[in-house]
Amino acid sequence: MSAIKQALSRCIPSRREEIANLIKEYGDTVISKVTVKQAFGGMRGVKGLVCDTSFVDPHKGLIIRGIPIAELEDRSAEEIFFLLVVGELPDEKELADLRGELFSHSKVPAYVWKVLRDMPHTAHPMDMLVTAIAILEDRSIFRRRYDEGMRKEDFWEASLEDSLALLGKLPALAAGVYRIRYDKGDVIEPDPSLGWSENFAHMLGNDDPVFADLMRLYMVLHSDHEGGNVSAFTSHVVASALSDPYYAVSAGLSGLAGPLHGLANQECLKFVLEVMARFEGPPTSEQMEEYTWEILNSGRVVPGYGHAVLRATDPRFTAFRGFAHEHFADDPVFQTVEVGFQVIPKVLQEHGKAVSPWPNVDAGSGALLYHYGITEMRYYTVLFSVSRAMGICAQLVTSRAMMEPITRPKSMTTQHVLREVEEAEGVLMASV
Ligand code: NMX
Ligand code: MLT
């Protein structure tokens, strides 16, 4: 049995008991209410979902299993995955075991490469990644064991096995998408002496140790962002129907591919390069202000700014900014991001629509990738995906371990909402 499986199996009985007691004793205690605005407004702020892997504090940002992300910046991706799943950082032996386990799954079957090569040259890299994950579903251990009559108590084990098999392949798959889509030559084999994220950097075709460190940081920072973000929530809903991790991850990453979510990193670099093209280099503050207003006045959003939960600068943005300052503070693309950071929050505040005017994780990440030669911005969300798959899988495994039921909230028609308002407010509402 793998070390991560052993560690999780030790925690499960007490956690199951704790939750069962909580529901038994306090199952009817109210923890959230829902307003009309929330029902029509993307359920913003409604607390109707439990996620123990991480929590996003509006002012402090991402906290993984009680540890603020700023304190985890030097960790490896494997340590973060172990922490997300088990709730504690691994010891050296557990870490080595997880690393070996992931590497043992790194081989991508030939049919997957064939499908990716046959996709049209116009296919978006996210389309390629999601397709590759979906066609790996045939290998699901969860589905096979379910068909054989697996007990509910054991669902988590098969889910973890699928998760490890999928995560083990993801760096090779994602690097392959890059090399195939952008004609970079043959796919590169993983190196057994390297860790998960270092191998990813290697298979992308860049053996610069600073780039490998950036990839490590990138994987750590994007790994999880509690349960309500589009990708995690989508995967949660899909997996709650007992669809296996391949289905759940490909569904969640399809959500990450939207410009209001993970695709914002692609849109951000596009924005930065457009500003630079217009002003022939990094803009002055006045020029950046002018350009930002143009975007806003044309009815578009400024990518990389604003957030559904955060109400301060995203600590993940701060971490990327620190990395760039340390390694290439004079880079013109990064300088443009810096001018944006000084100017855009003020413009958004003046504009008065965005609840949070501060940068999120996507505002600066593209500038770092661009510096190391990954200039193909349509690829950026694939990098986000490799990392986010860790959080999605960790949330899925813990949900199965806690034997959570199918997710199925109640919806209402607008007529029902009108009737509820009439009852609550004692007024007669006009019919729509
Ligand atoms: N630029 C312009 N308008 C904005 C921005 C922005 N960056 N952020 C929010 N608004 C608008 C928003 O469109 C909405 O307008 P309307 O009333 O016309 O519909 C209004 O401000 C209120 O929205 P909020 O309540 O502040 O934001 P919400 O929680 O609905 O959405 C985001 C959060 C992240 C979707 C939104 O801030 C946004 O579209 N940001 C730009 C895209 C982006 O950076 N997404 C990446 C998020 C991080 N990630 O990786 O997933
Ligand atoms: C994320 O990392 O998922 C984004 O910041 C979006 C979110 O949390 O809603």
Tab-separated table of C-alpha atoms and ligand atoms in Angstrom:
chain	number	residue	atom	x	y	z
A	1	MET	CA	0.000	0.000	0.000
A	2	SER	CA	1.364	3.459	-0.904
A	3	ALA	CA	2.437	5.739	1.946
A	4	ILE	CA	-0.187	8.378	1.125
A	5	LYS	CA	-2.913	5.707	1.209
A	6	GLN	CA	-1.664	4.416	4.554
A	7	ALA	CA	-1.528	7.933	6.001
A	8	LEU	CA	-5.058	8.754	4.861
A	9	SER	CA	-6.481	5.432	6.020
A	10	ARG	CA	-5.203	6.222	9.540
A	11	CYS	CA	-7.164	9.512	9.614
A	12	ILE	CA	-10.431	8.349	8.102
A	13	PRO	CA	-12.176	6.635	11.071
A	14	SER	CA	-11.883	9.607	13.440
A	15	ARG	CA	-12.855	12.111	10.732
A	16	ARG	CA	-15.902	10.059	9.759
A	17	GLU	CA	-16.910	9.848	13.388
A	18	GLU	CA	-16.442	13.577	13.945
A	19	ILE	CA	-18.673	14.478	11.004
A	20	ALA	CA	-21.301	11.860	11.859
A	21	ASN	CA	-21.516	13.235	15.424
A	22	LEU	CA	-21.695	16.815	14.179
A	23	ILE	CA	-24.601	15.996	11.876
A	24	LYS	CA	-26.328	13.899	14.551
A	25	GLU	CA	-26.046	16.535	17.292
A	26	TYR	CA	-26.287	19.776	15.335
A	27	GLY	CA	-27.639	18.815	11.923
A	28	ASP	CA	-30.370	21.500	12.062
A	29	THR	CA	-28.187	24.408	13.203
A	30	VAL	CA	-28.300	27.235	10.606
A	31	ILE	CA	-24.873	28.233	9.234
A	32	SER	CA	-25.922	30.363	6.248
A	33	LYS	CA	-28.955	32.052	4.745
A	34	VAL	CA	-29.667	32.836	1.095
A	35	THR	CA	-30.899	36.195	-0.177
A	36	VAL	CA	-32.675	36.896	-3.473
A	37	LYS	CA	-29.526	38.665	-4.682
A	38	GLN	CA	-27.432	35.585	-3.970
A	39	ALA	CA	-29.883	33.243	-5.703
A	40	PHE	CA	-29.660	35.352	-8.861
A	41	GLY	CA	-25.997	36.247	-8.332
A	42	GLY	CA	-23.979	33.059	-8.687
A	43	MET	CA	-24.573	32.053	-5.036
A	44	ARG	CA	-21.792	34.437	-4.024
A	45	GLY	CA	-21.123	34.117	-0.287
A	46	VAL	CA	-23.612	31.285	0.290
A	47	LYS	CA	-22.016	28.820	2.698
A	48	GLY	CA	-23.478	25.522	1.574
A	49	LEU	CA	-20.423	23.438	0.835
A	50	VAL	CA	-17.706	21.861	2.982
A	51	CYS	CA	-14.103	21.611	1.796
A	52	ASP	CA	-11.314	20.691	4.204
A	53	THR	CA	-8.322	20.759	1.843
A	54	SER	CA	-8.024	24.549	1.894
A	55	PHE	CA	-9.791	27.784	2.793
A	56	VAL	CA	-9.664	31.232	1.172
A	57	ASP	CA	-9.687	34.054	3.690
A	58	PRO	CA	-10.918	37.245	1.953
A	59	HIS	CA	-7.991	39.256	3.341
A	60	LYS	CA	-5.235	36.662	3.804
A	61	GLY	CA	-5.899	34.476	0.763
A	62	LEU	CA	-5.227	30.769	0.392
A	63	ILE	CA	-4.687	28.691	3.529
A	64	ILE	CA	-3.923	25.009	2.924
A	65	ARG	CA	-4.848	22.763	5.852
A	66	GLY	CA	-4.327	25.696	8.214
A	67	ILE	CA	-1.015	26.867	6.677
A	68	PRO	CA	-0.975	30.208	4.781
A	69	ILE	CA	0.310	29.794	1.232
A	70	ALA	CA	3.205	32.209	1.889
A	71	GLU	CA	4.616	29.639	4.333
A	72	LEU	CA	4.454	26.864	1.745
A	73	GLU	CA	6.217	28.646	-1.112
A	74	ASP	CA	9.428	26.634	-0.776
A	75	ARG	CA	7.712	23.247	-0.704
A	76	SER	CA	7.587	20.735	-3.528
A	77	ALA	CA	4.389	19.962	-5.442
A	78	GLU	CA	4.370	16.433	-4.009
A	79	GLU	CA	4.488	17.802	-0.448
A	80	ILE	CA	1.505	20.025	-1.238
A	81	PHE	CA	-0.500	17.135	-2.676
A	82	PHE	CA	0.211	15.009	0.404
A	83	LEU	CA	-0.776	17.933	2.643
A	84	LEU	CA	-4.022	18.498	0.722
A	85	VAL	CA	-5.031	14.843	0.939
A	86	VAL	CA	-3.805	13.843	4.388
A	87	GLY	CA	-3.844	17.141	6.271
A	88	GLU	CA	-0.168	16.958	7.260
A	89	LEU	CA	3.110	17.384	5.418
A	90	PRO	CA	4.845	14.076	4.600
A	91	ASP	CA	8.035	12.895	6.254
A	92	GLU	CA	11.021	12.092	4.038
A	93	LYS	CA	10.033	8.456	3.519
A	94	GLU	CA	6.437	9.299	2.657
A	95	LEU	CA	7.618	11.982	0.252
A	96	ALA	CA	10.011	9.608	-1.525
A	97	ASP	CA	7.248	7.013	-1.737
A	98	LEU	CA	4.795	9.491	-3.278
A	99	ARG	CA	7.411	10.696	-5.744
A	100	GLY	CA	8.106	7.093	-6.824
A	101	GLU	CA	4.409	6.301	-7.032
A	102	LEU	CA	3.709	9.296	-9.294
A	103	PHE	CA	6.694	8.497	-11.481
A	104	SER	CA	5.540	4.897	-11.865
A	105	HIS	CA	2.413	6.235	-13.607
A	106	SER	CA	4.178	8.685	-15.904
A	107	LYS	CA	3.945	6.662	-19.118
A	108	VAL	CA	1.299	7.968	-21.493
A	109	PRO	CA	-0.337	5.279	-23.666
A	110	ALA	CA	0.437	5.531	-27.395
A	111	TYR	CA	-3.237	5.945	-28.389
A	112	VAL	CA	-3.396	9.207	-26.445
A	113	TRP	CA	-0.461	10.661	-28.383
A	114	LYS	CA	-2.121	9.534	-31.581
A	115	VAL	CA	-5.382	11.313	-30.746
A	116	LEU	CA	-3.537	14.496	-29.756
A	117	ARG	CA	-1.509	14.461	-32.971
A	118	ASP	CA	-4.695	13.959	-35.006
A	119	MET	CA	-6.439	16.982	-33.491
A	120	PRO	CA	-6.678	20.046	-35.749
A	121	HIS	CA	-3.830	22.493	-35.534
A	122	THR	CA	-6.295	25.146	-34.433
A	123	ALA	CA	-7.350	23.125	-31.360
A	124	HIS	CA	-6.873	25.069	-28.156
A	125	PRO	CA	-4.284	23.445	-25.836
A	126	MET	CA	-6.993	23.182	-23.137
A	127	ASP	CA	-9.185	21.260	-25.574
A	128	MET	CA	-6.261	18.890	-26.133
A	129	LEU	CA	-5.592	18.416	-22.424
A	130	VAL	CA	-9.236	17.834	-21.524
A	131	THR	CA	-9.562	15.365	-24.426
A	132	ALA	CA	-6.460	13.472	-23.316
A	133	ILE	CA	-7.780	13.128	-19.753
A	134	ALA	CA	-11.226	12.069	-20.965
A	135	ILE	CA	-9.850	9.323	-23.206
A	136	LEU	CA	-7.752	7.953	-20.348
A	137	GLU	CA	-11.013	7.175	-18.536
A	138	ASP	CA	-10.919	3.691	-19.975
A	139	ARG	CA	-8.213	2.989	-17.365
A	140	SER	CA	-10.317	3.921	-14.368
A	141	ILE	CA	-9.879	1.544	-11.461
A	142	PHE	CA	-12.801	3.191	-9.687
A	143	ARG	CA	-15.198	2.389	-12.493
A	144	ARG	CA	-13.951	-1.191	-12.760
A	145	ARG	CA	-14.220	-1.849	-9.027
A	146	TYR	CA	-17.595	-0.151	-8.852
A	147	ASP	CA	-18.859	-2.515	-11.542
A	148	GLU	CA	-17.521	-5.404	-9.442
A	149	GLY	CA	-19.569	-4.247	-6.432
A	150	MET	CA	-17.074	-2.198	-4.400
A	151	ARG	CA	-18.386	-1.099	-0.960
A	152	LYS	CA	-19.048	2.598	-0.318
A	153	GLU	CA	-16.484	2.566	2.536
A	154	ASP	CA	-13.791	1.698	-0.005
A	155	PHE	CA	-14.637	4.244	-2.731
A	156	TRP	CA	-11.845	6.564	-1.571
A	157	GLU	CA	-9.117	3.953	-2.164
A	158	ALA	CA	-10.012	3.437	-5.818
A	159	SER	CA	-10.440	7.213	-6.200
A	160	LEU	CA	-6.959	7.771	-4.794
A	161	GLU	CA	-5.493	5.125	-7.106
A	162	ASP	CA	-7.093	6.792	-10.133
A	163	SER	CA	-5.924	10.191	-8.897
A	164	LEU	CA	-2.318	9.049	-8.537
A	165	ALA	CA	-2.397	7.395	-11.964
A	166	LEU	CA	-3.794	10.544	-13.554
A	167	LEU	CA	-1.539	12.998	-11.694
A	168	GLY	CA	1.474	10.824	-12.525
A	169	LYS	CA	0.730	11.236	-16.226
A	170	LEU	CA	-0.292	14.892	-16.238
A	171	PRO	CA	3.170	16.510	-16.546
A	172	ALA	CA	4.032	14.262	-19.500
A	173	LEU	CA	0.610	14.822	-21.067
A	174	ALA	CA	0.703	18.590	-20.640
A	175	ALA	CA	4.288	18.865	-21.856
A	176	GLY	CA	3.309	16.675	-24.822
A	177	VAL	CA	0.413	19.022	-25.629
A	178	TYR	CA	2.930	21.880	-25.736
A	179	ARG	CA	5.400	20.078	-27.949
A	180	ILE	CA	2.784	18.706	-30.341
A	181	ARG	CA	0.673	21.850	-30.561
A	182	TYR	CA	3.628	24.183	-31.108
A	183	ASP	CA	5.819	21.883	-33.237
A	184	LYS	CA	8.611	21.722	-30.675
A	185	GLY	CA	9.822	18.291	-31.779
A	186	ASP	CA	9.303	14.854	-30.253
A	187	VAL	CA	7.798	14.451	-26.813
A	188	ILE	CA	10.499	14.177	-24.134
A	189	GLU	CA	10.623	11.176	-21.791
A	190	PRO	CA	10.448	11.834	-18.024
A	191	ASP	CA	13.673	11.532	-16.031
A	192	PRO	CA	13.431	9.207	-12.975
A	193	SER	CA	15.914	11.341	-11.044
A	194	LEU	CA	13.597	14.366	-11.115
A	195	GLY	CA	10.527	15.256	-9.052
A	196	TRP	CA	7.040	15.806	-10.475
A	197	SER	CA	7.254	19.514	-11.310
A	198	GLU	CA	10.973	19.427	-12.224
A	199	ASN	CA	10.167	16.661	-14.680
A	200	PHE	CA	7.429	18.812	-16.137
A	201	ALA	CA	9.949	21.618	-16.781
A	202	HIS	CA	12.330	19.046	-18.294
A	203	MET	CA	9.648	17.572	-20.593
A	204	LEU	CA	8.640	21.055	-21.739
A	205	GLY	CA	12.204	21.229	-23.041
A	206	ASN	CA	13.799	23.644	-20.569
A	207	ASP	CA	16.488	22.328	-18.184
A	208	ASP	CA	17.351	25.708	-16.639
A	209	PRO	CA	17.196	25.102	-12.828
A	210	VAL	CA	15.595	28.521	-12.253
A	211	PHE	CA	12.807	27.620	-14.694
A	212	ALA	CA	12.372	24.310	-12.843
A	213	ASP	CA	12.049	26.288	-9.630
A	214	LEU	CA	9.446	28.542	-11.250
A	215	MET	CA	7.481	25.460	-12.318
A	216	ARG	CA	7.671	24.128	-8.764
A	217	LEU	CA	6.361	27.438	-7.400
A	218	TYR	CA	3.710	27.591	-10.131
A	219	MET	CA	2.462	24.091	-9.195
A	220	VAL	CA	2.386	24.962	-5.488
A	221	LEU	CA	0.535	28.263	-5.902
A	222	HIS	CA	-2.247	27.050	-8.221
A	223	SER	CA	-2.890	23.726	-6.493
A	224	ASP	CA	-6.144	24.453	-4.659
A	225	HIS	CA	-8.448	27.367	-3.795
A	226	GLU	CA	-11.122	25.893	-1.500
A	227	GLY	CA	-14.259	24.230	-2.870
A	228	GLY	CA	-16.431	26.888	-4.510
A	229	ASN	CA	-14.300	27.979	-7.475
A	230	VAL	CA	-15.678	26.876	-10.845
A	231	SER	CA	-13.224	24.031	-11.529
A	232	ALA	CA	-13.268	22.508	-8.040
A	233	PHE	CA	-17.020	22.850	-7.652
A	234	THR	CA	-17.706	21.384	-11.095
A	235	SER	CA	-15.494	18.396	-10.369
A	236	HIS	CA	-17.135	17.999	-6.979
A	237	VAL	CA	-20.614	17.860	-8.485
A	238	VAL	CA	-19.567	15.452	-11.243
A	239	ALA	CA	-17.719	13.162	-8.823
A	240	SER	CA	-20.656	13.200	-6.411
A	241	ALA	CA	-22.602	11.187	-9.005
A	242	LEU	CA	-19.766	8.642	-8.587
A	243	SER	CA	-18.309	9.510	-11.959
A	244	ASP	CA	-14.646	8.575	-11.665
A	245	PRO	CA	-11.698	11.028	-11.333
A	246	TYR	CA	-11.027	11.076	-15.099
A	247	TYR	CA	-14.549	12.341	-15.781
A	248	ALA	CA	-14.496	14.704	-12.810
A	249	VAL	CA	-11.092	16.259	-13.581
A	250	SER	CA	-11.825	16.709	-17.292
A	251	ALA	CA	-15.151	18.371	-16.391
A	252	GLY	CA	-13.534	20.686	-13.844
A	253	LEU	CA	-10.737	21.681	-16.190
A	254	SER	CA	-13.343	22.504	-18.845
A	255	GLY	CA	-14.505	25.143	-16.366
A	256	LEU	CA	-10.947	26.312	-15.781
A	257	ALA	CA	-10.791	26.966	-19.535
A	258	GLY	CA	-13.185	29.916	-19.199
A	259	PRO	CA	-11.816	33.482	-19.359
A	260	LEU	CA	-13.397	34.480	-16.053
A	261	HIS	CA	-11.541	31.583	-14.368
A	262	GLY	CA	-8.220	29.978	-15.372
A	263	LEU	CA	-8.074	31.291	-18.917
A	264	ALA	CA	-7.594	34.753	-17.414
A	265	ASN	CA	-3.823	34.048	-17.335
A	266	GLN	CA	-3.831	33.852	-21.157
A	267	GLU	CA	-5.971	37.006	-21.351
A	268	CYS	CA	-3.646	38.832	-18.959
A	269	LEU	CA	-0.551	38.314	-21.022
A	270	LYS	CA	-2.504	39.305	-24.126
A	271	PHE	CA	-3.506	42.520	-22.340
A	272	VAL	CA	0.103	43.212	-21.266
A	273	LEU	CA	1.486	42.642	-24.763
A	274	GLU	CA	-1.235	44.809	-26.305
A	275	VAL	CA	-0.366	47.660	-23.941
A	276	MET	CA	3.318	47.283	-24.818
A	277	ALA	CA	2.582	47.224	-28.539
A	278	ARG	CA	0.457	50.364	-28.275
A	279	PHE	CA	3.044	52.341	-26.305
A	280	GLU	CA	6.135	50.658	-27.785
A	281	GLY	CA	7.378	49.213	-24.508
A	282	PRO	CA	6.375	49.372	-20.851
A	283	PRO	CA	3.799	52.160	-20.458
A	284	THR	CA	3.887	55.132	-18.126
A	285	SER	CA	1.252	55.197	-15.397
A	286	GLU	CA	-0.810	57.648	-17.457
A	287	GLN	CA	-0.687	55.396	-20.518
A	288	MET	CA	-1.683	52.350	-18.467
A	289	GLU	CA	-4.565	54.309	-16.978
A	290	GLU	CA	-5.710	55.382	-20.459
A	291	TYR	CA	-5.577	51.803	-21.760
A	292	THR	CA	-7.412	50.382	-18.736
A	293	TRP	CA	-10.230	52.888	-19.185
A	294	GLU	CA	-10.458	51.904	-22.845
A	295	ILE	CA	-11.005	48.285	-21.832
A	296	LEU	CA	-13.591	49.207	-19.233
A	297	ASN	CA	-15.426	51.652	-21.496
A	298	SER	CA	-15.684	48.981	-24.187
A	299	GLY	CA	-17.523	46.798	-21.657
A	300	ARG	CA	-14.730	44.258	-21.143
A	301	VAL	CA	-13.193	43.070	-17.866
A	302	VAL	CA	-9.576	43.792	-16.947
A	303	PRO	CA	-8.109	40.283	-16.747
A	304	GLY	CA	-6.210	39.325	-13.602
A	305	TYR	CA	-8.089	41.767	-11.376
A	306	GLY	CA	-11.048	41.203	-9.074
A	307	HIS	CA	-12.156	38.085	-7.252
A	308	ALA	CA	-15.313	36.428	-5.988
A	309	VAL	CA	-13.884	35.855	-2.494
A	310	LEU	CA	-10.603	37.776	-2.085
A	311	ARG	CA	-10.772	41.368	-0.914
A	312	ALA	CA	-7.026	42.107	-0.944
A	313	THR	CA	-4.029	41.456	-3.191
A	314	ASP	CA	-3.826	37.702	-3.810
A	315	PRO	CA	-0.784	36.303	-1.927
A	316	ARG	CA	-0.176	34.077	-4.951
A	317	PHE	CA	0.306	37.221	-7.067
A	318	THR	CA	2.686	38.529	-4.382
A	319	ALA	CA	4.695	35.288	-4.531
A	320	PHE	CA	5.097	35.483	-8.322
A	321	ARG	CA	6.005	39.155	-8.032
A	322	GLY	CA	8.714	38.273	-5.498
A	323	PHE	CA	10.119	35.611	-7.842
A	324	ALA	CA	10.280	38.069	-10.747
A	325	HIS	CA	11.913	40.748	-8.590
A	326	GLU	CA	14.541	38.244	-7.508
A	327	HIS	CA	15.364	36.913	-10.974
A	328	PHE	CA	14.545	39.518	-13.634
A	329	ALA	CA	13.227	42.774	-12.219
A	330	ASP	CA	14.214	44.662	-15.403
A	331	ASP	CA	12.231	42.486	-17.800
A	332	PRO	CA	9.963	44.838	-19.826
A	333	VAL	CA	6.958	42.482	-19.740
A	334	PHE	CA	7.235	42.190	-15.971
A	335	GLN	CA	7.682	45.959	-15.699
A	336	THR	CA	4.393	46.387	-17.533
A	337	VAL	CA	2.727	44.074	-14.983
A	338	GLU	CA	4.247	46.254	-12.258
A	339	VAL	CA	2.830	49.460	-13.752
A	340	GLY	CA	-0.542	47.699	-13.963
A	341	PHE	CA	-0.316	46.776	-10.273
A	342	GLN	CA	0.299	50.428	-9.367
A	343	VAL	CA	-2.477	51.794	-11.595
A	344	ILE	CA	-5.294	49.281	-12.246
A	345	PRO	CA	-6.689	48.984	-8.672
A	346	LYS	CA	-7.155	52.773	-8.544
A	347	VAL	CA	-8.899	52.780	-11.940
A	348	LEU	CA	-11.186	49.906	-10.947
A	349	GLN	CA	-12.067	51.697	-7.710
A	350	GLU	CA	-12.949	54.834	-9.654
A	351	HIS	CA	-14.941	52.744	-12.156
A	352	GLY	CA	-16.862	51.496	-9.129
A	353	LYS	CA	-18.147	48.138	-10.330
A	354	ALA	CA	-15.674	45.441	-9.242
A	355	VAL	CA	-16.134	44.620	-5.560
A	356	SER	CA	-12.408	43.838	-5.318
A	357	PRO	CA	-9.998	45.934	-7.414
A	358	TRP	CA	-6.907	43.904	-6.453
A	359	PRO	CA	-4.818	41.531	-8.593
A	360	ASN	CA	-5.518	37.808	-8.485
A	361	VAL	CA	-3.140	34.911	-9.246
A	362	ASP	CA	-3.395	35.426	-13.018
A	363	ALA	CA	-2.260	39.049	-13.157
A	364	GLY	CA	1.456	38.305	-13.274
A	365	SER	CA	2.044	34.608	-13.912
A	366	GLY	CA	2.186	34.957	-17.719
A	367	ALA	CA	5.000	37.513	-17.555
A	368	LEU	CA	7.160	34.970	-15.724
A	369	LEU	CA	6.474	32.227	-18.254
A	370	TYR	CA	7.119	34.655	-21.083
A	371	HIS	CA	10.512	35.504	-19.622
A	372	TYR	CA	11.530	31.841	-19.799
A	373	GLY	CA	10.462	31.480	-23.418
A	374	ILE	CA	6.955	30.096	-23.002
A	375	THR	CA	5.491	32.805	-25.186
A	376	GLU	CA	2.498	30.775	-26.448
A	377	MET	CA	-0.098	32.315	-24.151
A	378	ARG	CA	-2.919	29.954	-25.174
A	379	TYR	CA	-0.894	27.293	-23.363
A	380	TYR	CA	-0.910	29.027	-19.973
A	381	THR	CA	-4.152	27.541	-18.665
A	382	VAL	CA	-2.720	24.063	-19.260
A	383	LEU	CA	-0.012	24.869	-16.703
A	384	PHE	CA	-2.696	26.042	-14.259
A	385	SER	CA	-4.575	22.784	-14.952
A	386	VAL	CA	-1.699	20.471	-14.088
A	387	SER	CA	-1.455	22.131	-10.715
A	388	ARG	CA	-5.202	22.476	-10.059
A	389	ALA	CA	-5.709	18.776	-10.777
A	390	MET	CA	-3.938	18.149	-7.442
A	391	GLY	CA	-6.565	20.110	-5.523
A	392	ILE	CA	-9.439	18.623	-7.498
A	393	CYS	CA	-8.189	15.083	-6.847
A	394	ALA	CA	-7.509	15.802	-3.168
A	395	GLN	CA	-11.027	17.205	-2.722
A	396	LEU	CA	-12.518	14.246	-4.573
A	397	VAL	CA	-10.635	11.659	-2.494
A	398	THR	CA	-11.592	13.343	0.778
A	399	SER	CA	-15.241	13.590	-0.323
A	400	ARG	CA	-15.264	9.862	-1.082
A	401	ALA	CA	-13.471	9.150	2.211
A	402	MET	CA	-16.206	11.025	4.078
A	403	MET	CA	-18.820	9.153	2.006
A	404	GLU	CA	-20.534	12.376	0.974
A	405	PRO	CA	-23.832	11.998	-0.909
A	406	ILE	CA	-24.675	13.210	-4.403
A	407	THR	CA	-24.715	17.030	-4.671
A	408	ARG	CA	-28.162	18.224	-5.585
A	409	PRO	CA	-29.258	21.684	-4.384
A	410	LYS	CA	-32.845	22.813	-4.887
A	411	SER	CA	-33.539	25.334	-7.623
A	412	MET	CA	-36.572	27.620	-7.833
A	413	THR	CA	-38.390	29.343	-10.657
A	414	THR	CA	-38.549	33.153	-10.643
A	415	GLN	CA	-42.256	32.758	-9.802
A	416	HIS	CA	-41.308	30.832	-6.653
A	417	VAL	CA	-38.865	33.559	-5.651
A	418	LEU	CA	-41.591	36.190	-6.110
A	419	ARG	CA	-43.935	34.177	-3.880
A	420	GLU	CA	-41.218	33.779	-1.211
A	421	VAL	CA	-40.633	37.556	-1.264
A	422	GLU	CA	-44.379	38.204	-0.947
A	423	GLU	CA	-44.528	35.949	2.091
A	424	ALA	CA	-41.412	37.342	3.721
A	425	GLU	CA	-42.109	41.026	3.044
A	426	GLY	CA	-45.909	41.058	3.103
A	427	VAL	CA	-46.075	42.795	-0.309
A	428	LEU	CA	-47.771	41.862	-3.580
A	429	MET	CA	-45.200	41.311	-6.340
A	430	ALA	CA	-46.024	41.837	-10.021
A	431	SER	CA	-45.775	38.644	-12.077
A	432	VAL	CA	-42.953	38.354	-14.601
B	1	NMX	N1	-12.713	44.367	-14.715
B	1	NMX	C1	-13.882	44.970	-14.998
B	1	NMX	N2	-15.040	44.715	-14.339
B	1	NMX	C2	-14.959	43.841	-13.337
B	1	NMX	C3	-13.772	43.216	-12.949
B	1	NMX	C4	-12.618	43.491	-13.707
B	1	NMX	N3	-11.467	42.906	-13.441
B	1	NMX	N4	-14.034	42.413	-11.907
B	1	NMX	C5	-15.348	42.524	-11.647
B	1	NMX	N5	-15.900	43.381	-12.517
B	1	NMX	C6	-17.312	43.729	-12.658
B	1	NMX	C7	-18.110	42.449	-12.926
B	1	NMX	O1	-18.058	42.084	-14.298
B	1	NMX	C8	-19.505	42.869	-12.469
B	1	NMX	O2	-20.059	43.666	-13.481
B	1	NMX	P1	-21.638	43.589	-13.828
B	1	NMX	O3	-22.317	44.083	-12.586
B	1	NMX	O4	-21.805	44.456	-15.002
B	1	NMX	O5	-21.959	42.163	-14.089
B	1	NMX	C9	-19.179	43.770	-11.265
B	1	NMX	O6	-17.823	44.211	-11.436
B	1	NMX	C10	-19.285	43.072	-9.929
B	1	NMX	O7	-18.510	41.874	-9.981
B	1	NMX	P2	-17.761	41.339	-8.672
B	1	NMX	O8	-18.812	40.987	-7.683
B	1	NMX	O9	-16.697	42.261	-8.251
B	1	NMX	O10	-17.005	40.068	-9.242
B	1	NMX	P3	-17.553	38.571	-9.377
B	1	NMX	O11	-17.433	37.911	-8.052
B	1	NMX	O12	-18.893	38.543	-10.020
B	1	NMX	O13	-16.519	37.949	-10.411
B	1	NMX	C11	-14.336	37.638	-11.298
B	1	NMX	C12	-15.180	37.647	-10.025
B	1	NMX	C13	-12.971	37.098	-10.959
B	1	NMX	C14	-15.007	36.703	-12.309
B	1	NMX	C15	-14.244	39.078	-11.851
B	1	NMX	O14	-13.577	39.900	-10.909
B	1	NMX	C16	-13.551	39.155	-13.195
B	1	NMX	O15	-14.224	38.971	-14.220
B	1	NMX	N6	-12.212	39.425	-13.214
B	1	NMX	C17	-11.459	39.436	-14.444
B	1	NMX	C18	-11.201	38.022	-14.911
B	1	NMX	C19	-10.203	37.325	-14.020
B	1	NMX	O16	-9.169	37.846	-13.659
B	1	NMX	N7	-10.517	36.069	-13.681
B	1	NMX	C20	-9.569	35.214	-12.948
B	1	NMX	C21	-9.969	34.902	-11.508
B	1	NMX	C22	-8.931	34.052	-10.884
B	1	NMX	N8	-8.860	32.713	-11.494
B	1	NMX	O17	-7.823	32.297	-11.888
B	1	NMX	O18	-9.867	32.029	-11.569
B	2	MLT	C1	-8.894	29.993	-8.219
B	2	MLT	O1	-7.699	29.832	-7.939
B	2	MLT	O2	-9.674	29.029	-8.343
B	2	MLT	C2	-9.371	31.368	-8.519
B	2	MLT	O3	-8.724	32.330	-7.751
B	2	MLT	C3	-10.857	31.523	-8.580
B	2	MLT	C4	-11.638	31.344	-7.307
B	2	MLT	O4	-11.137	31.032	-6.239
B	2	MLT	O5	-12.876	31.562	-7.411
